[in-house]
């Protein structure tokens, strides 16, 4: 049984993406604070300044940037989860099927449940492939929050094969062979 993991260069890319996402989150938090908690009294605390602004009413110049920053504050942790799930991704080929593990997620997919392999983003330098399955794999995840986060990252009826996985082409070929997918079926699922 061979286990495929993220390559060292894939890990470096993930670290850069994690740092970038965290910087975006800090920027959004800082900008939201500046946008909503400005006060004419420099000695006023954050909450006092926010209360004064809310009492006066917020202008369009405050509401629009504040809404944008709130969206970033909510979306960035989801992006961080996706990157961390990629960081911990491990694919193990067994006689029974494909096993995917990452961040407390352990999914087993028998070979007969794999219906195709779809290339996502053909024009990308680092292609991303999705293993399409016939039923919902996420039901194997006990924790409802982790299940929801995984479905947001991958979808319920597919597993992602990330671009930075070491020997990725060999992994995809083994999946095609063991699941009985022909190259024609894989090409059709790309469309």
PDB file of N, CA and C in Angstrom, residues 99-182:
ATOM      1  N   UNK A  99      -8.322   5.420  -0.022  1.00  0.00           N
ATOM      2  CA  UNK A  99      -8.518   5.989   1.317  1.00  0.00           C
ATOM      3  C   UNK A  99      -7.917   7.386   1.314  1.00  0.00           C
ATOM      4  N   UNK A 100      -8.732   8.363   1.754  1.00  0.00           N
ATOM      5  CA  UNK A 100      -8.299   9.756   1.849  1.00  0.00           C
ATOM      6  C   UNK A 100      -8.328  10.150   3.317  1.00  0.00           C
ATOM      7  N   UNK A 101      -7.232  10.720   3.818  1.00  0.00           N
ATOM      8  CA  UNK A 101      -7.191  11.218   5.193  1.00  0.00           C
ATOM      9  C   UNK A 101      -6.612  12.628   5.207  1.00  0.00           C
ATOM     10  N   UNK A 102      -7.141  13.440   6.123  1.00  0.00           N
ATOM     11  CA  UNK A 102      -6.643  14.794   6.325  1.00  0.00           C
ATOM     12  C   UNK A 102      -7.401  15.431   7.474  1.00  0.00           C
ATOM     13  N   UNK A 103      -6.706  16.043   8.411  1.00  0.00           N
ATOM     14  CA  UNK A 103      -7.313  16.822   9.500  1.00  0.00           C
ATOM     15  C   UNK A 103      -8.469  16.095  10.207  1.00  0.00           C
ATOM     16  N   UNK A 104      -8.278  14.867  10.562  1.00  0.00           N
ATOM     17  CA  UNK A 104      -9.333  14.126  11.244  1.00  0.00           C
ATOM     18  C   UNK A 104     -10.384  13.551  10.325  1.00  0.00           C
ATOM     19  N   UNK A 105     -10.199  13.702   9.027  1.00  0.00           N
ATOM     20  CA  UNK A 105     -11.117  13.151   8.029  1.00  0.00           C
ATOM     21  C   UNK A 105     -10.523  11.828   7.554  1.00  0.00           C
ATOM     22  N   UNK A 106     -11.338  10.802   7.537  1.00  0.00           N
ATOM     23  CA  UNK A 106     -10.920   9.509   6.996  1.00  0.00           C
ATOM     24  C   UNK A 106     -12.050   8.997   6.114  1.00  0.00           C
ATOM     25  N   UNK A 107     -11.836   9.049   4.802  1.00  0.00           N
ATOM     26  CA  UNK A 107     -12.859   8.623   3.855  1.00  0.00           C
ATOM     27  C   UNK A 107     -12.361   7.402   3.089  1.00  0.00           C
ATOM     28  N   UNK A 108     -13.216   6.403   2.998  1.00  0.00           N
ATOM     29  CA  UNK A 108     -12.919   5.204   2.226  1.00  0.00           C
ATOM     30  C   UNK A 108     -13.876   5.145   1.049  1.00  0.00           C
ATOM     31  N   UNK A 109     -13.310   4.981  -0.116  1.00  0.00           N
ATOM     32  CA  UNK A 109     -14.122   4.906  -1.334  1.00  0.00           C
ATOM     33  C   UNK A 109     -13.750   3.631  -2.074  1.00  0.00           C
ATOM     34  N   UNK A 110     -14.687   2.702  -2.159  1.00  0.00           N
ATOM     35  CA  UNK A 110     -14.402   1.458  -2.872  1.00  0.00           C
ATOM     36  C   UNK A 110     -14.235   1.764  -4.357  1.00  0.00           C
ATOM     37  N   UNK A 111     -13.491   0.908  -5.045  1.00  0.00           N
ATOM     38  CA  UNK A 111     -13.167   1.156  -6.448  1.00  0.00           C
ATOM     39  C   UNK A 111     -14.410   1.220  -7.318  1.00  0.00           C
ATOM     40  N   UNK A 112     -15.441   0.455  -6.983  1.00  0.00           N
ATOM     41  CA  UNK A 112     -16.636   0.447  -7.827  1.00  0.00           C
ATOM     42  C   UNK A 112     -17.494   1.704  -7.657  1.00  0.00           C
ATOM     43  N   UNK A 113     -17.229   2.522  -6.649  1.00  0.00           N
ATOM     44  CA  UNK A 113     -17.974   3.769  -6.445  1.00  0.00           C
ATOM     45  C   UNK A 113     -17.387   4.937  -7.234  1.00  0.00           C
ATOM     46  N   UNK A 114     -16.196   4.772  -7.784  1.00  0.00           N
ATOM     47  CA  UNK A 114     -15.557   5.838  -8.566  1.00  0.00           C
ATOM     48  C   UNK A 114     -16.146   5.821  -9.972  1.00  0.00           C
ATOM     49  N   UNK A 115     -16.723   6.959 -10.367  1.00  0.00           N
ATOM     50  CA  UNK A 115     -17.403   7.039 -11.667  1.00  0.00           C
ATOM     51  C   UNK A 115     -16.599   7.795 -12.722  1.00  0.00           C
ATOM     52  N   UNK A 116     -15.583   8.529 -12.315  1.00  0.00           N
ATOM     53  CA  UNK A 116     -14.789   9.262 -13.294  1.00  0.00           C
ATOM     54  C   UNK A 116     -13.758  10.156 -12.630  1.00  0.00           C
ATOM     55  N   UNK A 117     -12.909  10.697 -13.456  1.00  0.00           N
ATOM     56  CA  UNK A 117     -11.909  11.668 -13.007  1.00  0.00           C
ATOM     57  C   UNK A 117     -12.089  12.899 -13.875  1.00  0.00           C
ATOM     58  N   UNK A 118     -12.316  14.033 -13.225  1.00  0.00           N
ATOM     59  CA  UNK A 118     -12.555  15.287 -13.948  1.00  0.00           C
ATOM     60  C   UNK A 118     -11.419  16.262 -13.665  1.00  0.00           C
ATOM     61  N   UNK A 119     -10.864  16.795 -14.744  1.00  0.00           N
ATOM     62  CA  UNK A 119      -9.824  17.819 -14.620  1.00  0.00           C
ATOM     63  C   UNK A 119     -10.509  19.157 -14.396  1.00  0.00           C
ATOM     64  N   UNK A 120     -10.128  19.855 -13.347  1.00  0.00           N
ATOM     65  CA  UNK A 120     -10.682  21.168 -13.036  1.00  0.00           C
ATOM     66  C   UNK A 120      -9.626  22.214 -13.388  1.00  0.00           C
ATOM     67  N   UNK A 121      -9.965  23.150 -14.208  1.00  0.00           N
ATOM     68  CA  UNK A 121      -9.019  24.202 -14.588  1.00  0.00           C
ATOM     69  C   UNK A 121      -7.935  23.688 -15.508  1.00  0.00           C
ATOM     70  N   UNK A 122      -8.324  23.268 -16.717  1.00  0.00           N
ATOM     71  CA  UNK A 122      -7.363  22.735 -17.694  1.00  0.00           C
ATOM     72  C   UNK A 122      -6.239  23.711 -18.019  1.00  0.00           C
ATOM     73  N   UNK A 123      -6.525  25.000 -17.982  1.00  0.00           N
ATOM     74  CA  UNK A 123      -5.536  25.987 -18.381  1.00  0.00           C
ATOM     75  C   UNK A 123      -4.573  26.368 -17.264  1.00  0.00           C
ATOM     76  N   UNK A 124      -4.746  25.805 -16.084  1.00  0.00           N
ATOM     77  CA  UNK A 124      -3.881  26.135 -14.950  1.00  0.00           C
ATOM     78  C   UNK A 124      -2.512  25.458 -15.102  1.00  0.00           C
ATOM     79  N   UNK A 125      -1.487  26.103 -14.558  1.00  0.00           N
ATOM     80  CA  UNK A 125      -0.147  25.513 -14.571  1.00  0.00           C
ATOM     81  C   UNK A 125      -0.124  24.233 -13.734  1.00  0.00           C
ATOM     82  N   UNK A 126      -0.813  24.276 -12.609  1.00  0.00           N
ATOM     83  CA  UNK A 126      -0.925  23.117 -11.727  1.00  0.00           C
ATOM     84  C   UNK A 126      -2.364  22.635 -11.745  1.00  0.00           C
ATOM     85  N   UNK A 127      -2.652  21.590 -12.517  1.00  0.00           N
ATOM     86  CA  UNK A 127      -4.047  21.146 -12.642  1.00  0.00           C
ATOM     87  C   UNK A 127      -4.563  20.502 -11.356  1.00  0.00           C
ATOM     88  N   UNK A 128      -5.849  20.615 -11.183  1.00  0.00           N
ATOM     89  CA  UNK A 128      -6.551  20.030 -10.050  1.00  0.00           C
ATOM     90  C   UNK A 128      -7.522  19.011 -10.619  1.00  0.00           C
ATOM     91  N   UNK A 129      -7.509  17.807 -10.077  1.00  0.00           N
ATOM     92  CA  UNK A 129      -8.403  16.763 -10.549  1.00  0.00           C
ATOM     93  C   UNK A 129      -9.371  16.378  -9.447  1.00  0.00           C
ATOM     94  N   UNK A 130     -10.581  16.021  -9.859  1.00  0.00           N
ATOM     95  CA  UNK A 130     -11.607  15.565  -8.926  1.00  0.00           C
ATOM     96  C   UNK A 130     -11.958  14.125  -9.244  1.00  0.00           C
ATOM     97  N   UNK A 131     -11.918  13.282  -8.234  1.00  0.00           N
ATOM     98  CA  UNK A 131     -12.370  11.902  -8.362  1.00  0.00           C
ATOM     99  C   UNK A 131     -13.871  11.935  -8.100  1.00  0.00           C
ATOM    100  N   UNK A 132     -14.647  11.633  -9.114  1.00  0.00           N
ATOM    101  CA  UNK A 132     -16.101  11.657  -9.002  1.00  0.00           C
ATOM    102  C   UNK A 132     -16.568  10.303  -8.457  1.00  0.00           C
ATOM    103  N   UNK A 133     -17.478  10.348  -7.476  1.00  0.00           N
ATOM    104  CA  UNK A 133     -17.975   9.116  -6.858  1.00  0.00           C
ATOM    105  C   UNK A 133     -19.491   9.073  -6.958  1.00  0.00           C
ATOM    106  N   UNK A 134     -20.043   7.871  -6.827  1.00  0.00           N
ATOM    107  CA  UNK A 134     -21.478   7.676  -7.048  1.00  0.00           C
ATOM    108  C   UNK A 134     -22.353   8.105  -5.875  1.00  0.00           C
ATOM    109  N   UNK A 135     -21.797   8.214  -4.679  1.00  0.00           N
ATOM    110  CA  UNK A 135     -22.624   8.614  -3.537  1.00  0.00           C
ATOM    111  C   UNK A 135     -21.855   9.554  -2.617  1.00  0.00           C
ATOM    112  N   UNK A 136     -22.501  10.007  -1.580  1.00  0.00           N
ATOM    113  CA  UNK A 136     -21.975  11.015  -0.656  1.00  0.00           C
ATOM    114  C   UNK A 136     -20.933  10.404   0.275  1.00  0.00           C
ATOM    115  N   UNK A 137     -19.662  10.753   0.067  1.00  0.00           N
ATOM    116  CA  UNK A 137     -18.590  10.267   0.937  1.00  0.00           C
ATOM    117  C   UNK A 137     -18.556  11.000   2.268  1.00  0.00           C
ATOM    118  N   UNK A 138     -19.062  12.227   2.284  1.00  0.00           N
ATOM    119  CA  UNK A 138     -18.966  13.030   3.503  1.00  0.00           C
ATOM    120  C   UNK A 138     -19.762  12.442   4.663  1.00  0.00           C
ATOM    121  N   UNK A 139     -20.682  11.546   4.372  1.00  0.00           N
ATOM    122  CA  UNK A 139     -21.454  10.931   5.451  1.00  0.00           C
ATOM    123  C   UNK A 139     -20.565  10.090   6.368  1.00  0.00           C
ATOM    124  N   UNK A 140     -19.340   9.769   5.938  1.00  0.00           N
ATOM    125  CA  UNK A 140     -18.403   9.027   6.767  1.00  0.00           C
ATOM    126  C   UNK A 140     -17.754   9.909   7.832  1.00  0.00           C
ATOM    127  N   UNK A 141     -17.896  11.217   7.710  1.00  0.00           N
ATOM    128  CA  UNK A 141     -17.295  12.156   8.662  1.00  0.00           C
ATOM    129  C   UNK A 141     -18.282  12.381   9.802  1.00  0.00           C
ATOM    130  N   UNK A 142     -17.888  12.041  11.017  1.00  0.00           N
ATOM    131  CA  UNK A 142     -18.792  12.107  12.176  1.00  0.00           C
ATOM    132  C   UNK A 142     -19.084  13.544  12.627  1.00  0.00           C
ATOM    133  N   UNK A 143     -18.055  14.365  12.701  1.00  0.00           N
ATOM    134  CA  UNK A 143     -18.196  15.731  13.190  1.00  0.00           C
ATOM    135  C   UNK A 143     -18.932  16.579  12.147  1.00  0.00           C
ATOM    136  N   UNK A 144     -20.105  17.151  12.507  1.00  0.00           N
ATOM    137  CA  UNK A 144     -20.880  17.912  11.515  1.00  0.00           C
ATOM    138  C   UNK A 144     -20.156  19.160  10.997  1.00  0.00           C
ATOM    139  N   UNK A 145     -19.383  19.828  11.834  1.00  0.00           N
ATOM    140  CA  UNK A 145     -18.652  21.014  11.376  1.00  0.00           C
ATOM    141  C   UNK A 145     -17.567  20.619  10.375  1.00  0.00           C
ATOM    142  N   UNK A 146     -16.807  19.589  10.697  1.00  0.00           N
ATOM    143  CA  UNK A 146     -15.760  19.117   9.790  1.00  0.00           C
ATOM    144  C   UNK A 146     -16.388  18.610   8.497  1.00  0.00           C
ATOM    145  N   UNK A 147     -17.532  17.936   8.583  1.00  0.00           N
ATOM    146  CA  UNK A 147     -18.239  17.457   7.393  1.00  0.00           C
ATOM    147  C   UNK A 147     -18.628  18.636   6.497  1.00  0.00           C
ATOM    148  N   UNK A 148     -19.193  19.681   7.114  1.00  0.00           N
ATOM    149  CA  UNK A 148     -19.608  20.858   6.355  1.00  0.00           C
ATOM    150  C   UNK A 148     -18.401  21.535   5.710  1.00  0.00           C
ATOM    151  N   UNK A 149     -17.316  21.696   6.470  1.00  0.00           N
ATOM    152  CA  UNK A 149     -16.120  22.334   5.930  1.00  0.00           C
ATOM    153  C   UNK A 149     -15.536  21.520   4.774  1.00  0.00           C
ATOM    154  N   UNK A 150     -15.519  20.199   4.926  1.00  0.00           N
ATOM    155  CA  UNK A 150     -15.000  19.343   3.853  1.00  0.00           C
ATOM    156  C   UNK A 150     -15.871  19.474   2.599  1.00  0.00           C
ATOM    157  N   UNK A 151     -17.185  19.495   2.776  1.00  0.00           N
ATOM    158  CA  UNK A 151     -18.083  19.641   1.618  1.00  0.00           C
ATOM    159  C   UNK A 151     -17.889  20.996   0.945  1.00  0.00           C
ATOM    160  N   UNK A 152     -17.591  22.036   1.721  1.00  0.00           N
ATOM    161  CA  UNK A 152     -17.325  23.344   1.127  1.00  0.00           C
ATOM    162  C   UNK A 152     -16.036  23.314   0.317  1.00  0.00           C
ATOM    163  N   UNK A 153     -15.061  22.543   0.791  1.00  0.00           N
ATOM    164  CA  UNK A 153     -13.770  22.481   0.103  1.00  0.00           C
ATOM    165  C   UNK A 153     -13.811  21.587  -1.130  1.00  0.00           C
ATOM    166  N   UNK A 154     -14.490  20.448  -1.029  1.00  0.00           N
ATOM    167  CA  UNK A 154     -14.413  19.433  -2.094  1.00  0.00           C
ATOM    168  C   UNK A 154     -15.737  19.140  -2.770  1.00  0.00           C
ATOM    169  N   UNK A 155     -16.801  19.170  -2.019  1.00  0.00           N
ATOM    170  CA  UNK A 155     -18.083  18.680  -2.515  1.00  0.00           C
ATOM    171  C   UNK A 155     -18.368  17.329  -1.871  1.00  0.00           C
ATOM    172  N   UNK A 156     -19.608  16.920  -1.900  1.00  0.00           N
ATOM    173  CA  UNK A 156     -20.005  15.687  -1.212  1.00  0.00           C
ATOM    174  C   UNK A 156     -19.700  14.440  -2.030  1.00  0.00           C
ATOM    175  N   UNK A 157     -19.696  14.559  -3.347  1.00  0.00           N
ATOM    176  CA  UNK A 157     -19.537  13.378  -4.185  1.00  0.00           C
ATOM    177  C   UNK A 157     -18.255  13.415  -5.010  1.00  0.00           C
ATOM    178  N   UNK A 158     -17.211  13.943  -4.403  1.00  0.00           N
ATOM    179  CA  UNK A 158     -15.923  13.934  -5.088  1.00  0.00           C
ATOM    180  C   UNK A 158     -14.789  14.100  -4.085  1.00  0.00           C
ATOM    181  N   UNK A 159     -13.631  13.651  -4.499  1.00  0.00           N
ATOM    182  CA  UNK A 159     -12.387  13.847  -3.763  1.00  0.00           C
ATOM    183  C   UNK A 159     -11.447  14.614  -4.670  1.00  0.00           C
ATOM    184  N   UNK A 160     -10.769  15.589  -4.119  1.00  0.00           N
ATOM    185  CA  UNK A 160      -9.829  16.370  -4.920  1.00  0.00           C
ATOM    186  C   UNK A 160      -8.442  15.761  -4.841  1.00  0.00           C
ATOM    187  N   UNK A 161      -7.791  15.685  -5.982  1.00  0.00           N
ATOM    188  CA  UNK A 161      -6.377  15.319  -6.038  1.00  0.00           C
ATOM    189  C   UNK A 161      -5.641  16.625  -6.287  1.00  0.00           C
ATOM    190  N   UNK A 162      -4.969  17.115  -5.260  1.00  0.00           N
ATOM    191  CA  UNK A 162      -4.374  18.440  -5.292  1.00  0.00           C
ATOM    192  C   UNK A 162      -3.145  18.484  -6.203  1.00  0.00           C
ATOM    193  N   UNK A 163      -2.842  19.663  -6.755  1.00  0.00           N
ATOM    194  CA  UNK A 163      -1.724  19.785  -7.697  1.00  0.00           C
ATOM    195  C   UNK A 163      -0.366  19.430  -7.101  1.00  0.00           C
ATOM    196  N   UNK A 164      -0.151  19.696  -5.825  1.00  0.00           N
ATOM    197  CA  UNK A 164       1.168  19.490  -5.227  1.00  0.00           C
ATOM    198  C   UNK A 164       1.439  18.085  -4.728  1.00  0.00           C
ATOM    199  N   UNK A 165       0.559  17.128  -5.010  1.00  0.00           N
ATOM    200  CA  UNK A 165       0.761  15.758  -4.533  1.00  0.00           C
ATOM    201  C   UNK A 165       1.925  15.124  -5.283  1.00  0.00           C
ATOM    202  N   UNK A 166       2.809  14.504  -4.519  1.00  0.00           N
ATOM    203  CA  UNK A 166       3.969  13.835  -5.098  1.00  0.00           C
ATOM    204  C   UNK A 166       3.529  12.624  -5.928  1.00  0.00           C
ATOM    205  N   UNK A 167       4.125  12.429  -7.083  1.00  0.00           N
ATOM    206  CA  UNK A 167       3.790  11.335  -8.010  1.00  0.00           C
ATOM    207  C   UNK A 167       2.302  11.338  -8.349  1.00  0.00           C
ATOM    208  N   UNK A 168       1.780  12.506  -8.574  1.00  0.00           N
ATOM    209  CA  UNK A 168       0.349  12.707  -8.819  1.00  0.00           C
ATOM    210  C   UNK A 168      -0.152  11.950 -10.040  1.00  0.00           C
ATOM    211  N   UNK A 169       0.607  11.982 -11.129  1.00  0.00           N
ATOM    212  CA  UNK A 169       0.194  11.288 -12.349  1.00  0.00           C
ATOM    213  C   UNK A 169       0.124   9.778 -12.130  1.00  0.00           C
ATOM    214  N   UNK A 170       1.082   9.243 -11.360  1.00  0.00           N
ATOM    215  CA  UNK A 170       1.045   7.809 -11.035  1.00  0.00           C
ATOM    216  C   UNK A 170      -0.189   7.481 -10.205  1.00  0.00           C
ATOM    217  N   UNK A 171      -0.518   8.347  -9.249  1.00  0.00           N
ATOM    218  CA  UNK A 171      -1.713   8.143  -8.427  1.00  0.00           C
ATOM    219  C   UNK A 171      -2.963   8.122  -9.296  1.00  0.00           C
ATOM    220  N   UNK A 172      -3.091   9.087 -10.201  1.00  0.00           N
ATOM    221  CA  UNK A 172      -4.265   9.148 -11.070  1.00  0.00           C
ATOM    222  C   UNK A 172      -4.354   7.921 -11.975  1.00  0.00           C
ATOM    223  N   UNK A 173      -3.215   7.478 -12.488  1.00  0.00           N
ATOM    224  CA  UNK A 173      -3.222   6.300 -13.354  1.00  0.00           C
ATOM    225  C   UNK A 173      -3.619   5.047 -12.563  1.00  0.00           C
ATOM    226  N   UNK A 174      -3.121   4.908 -11.355  1.00  0.00           N
ATOM    227  CA  UNK A 174      -3.496   3.764 -10.509  1.00  0.00           C
ATOM    228  C   UNK A 174      -4.993   3.780 -10.201  1.00  0.00           C
ATOM    229  N   UNK A 175      -5.532   4.961  -9.944  1.00  0.00           N
ATOM    230  CA  UNK A 175      -6.973   5.075  -9.678  1.00  0.00           C
ATOM    231  C   UNK A 175      -7.758   4.660 -10.921  1.00  0.00           C
ATOM    232  N   UNK A 176      -7.326   5.123 -12.094  1.00  0.00           N
ATOM    233  CA  UNK A 176      -8.013   4.733 -13.340  1.00  0.00           C
ATOM    234  C   UNK A 176      -7.997   3.217 -13.533  1.00  0.00           C
ATOM    235  N   UNK A 177      -6.839   2.608 -13.320  1.00  0.00           N
ATOM    236  CA  UNK A 177      -6.694   1.173 -13.537  1.00  0.00           C
ATOM    237  C   UNK A 177      -7.525   0.383 -12.524  1.00  0.00           C
ATOM    238  N   UNK A 178      -7.374   0.712 -11.249  1.00  0.00           N
ATOM    239  CA  UNK A 178      -8.046  -0.063 -10.205  1.00  0.00           C
ATOM    240  C   UNK A 178      -9.560   0.121 -10.213  1.00  0.00           C
ATOM    241  N   UNK A 179     -10.032   1.295 -10.624  1.00  0.00           N
ATOM    242  CA  UNK A 179     -11.478   1.523 -10.645  1.00  0.00           C
ATOM    243  C   UNK A 179     -12.118   1.076 -11.948  1.00  0.00           C
ATOM    244  N   UNK A 180     -11.288   0.667 -12.920  1.00  0.00           N
ATOM    245  CA  UNK A 180     -11.815   0.194 -14.186  1.00  0.00           C
ATOM    246  C   UNK A 180     -12.220   1.304 -15.133  1.00  0.00           C
ATOM    247  N   UNK A 181     -11.736   2.507 -14.890  1.00  0.00           N
ATOM    248  CA  UNK A 181     -12.043   3.624 -15.789  1.00  0.00           C
ATOM    249  C   UNK A 181     -11.134   3.556 -17.002  1.00  0.00           C
ATOM    250  N   UNK A 182     -11.699   3.690 -18.146  1.00  0.00           N
ATOM    251  CA  UNK A 182     -10.880   3.771 -19.355  1.00  0.00           C
ATOM    252  C   UNK A 182     -10.479   5.232 -19.548  1.00  0.00           C
TER     253      UNK A 182
END
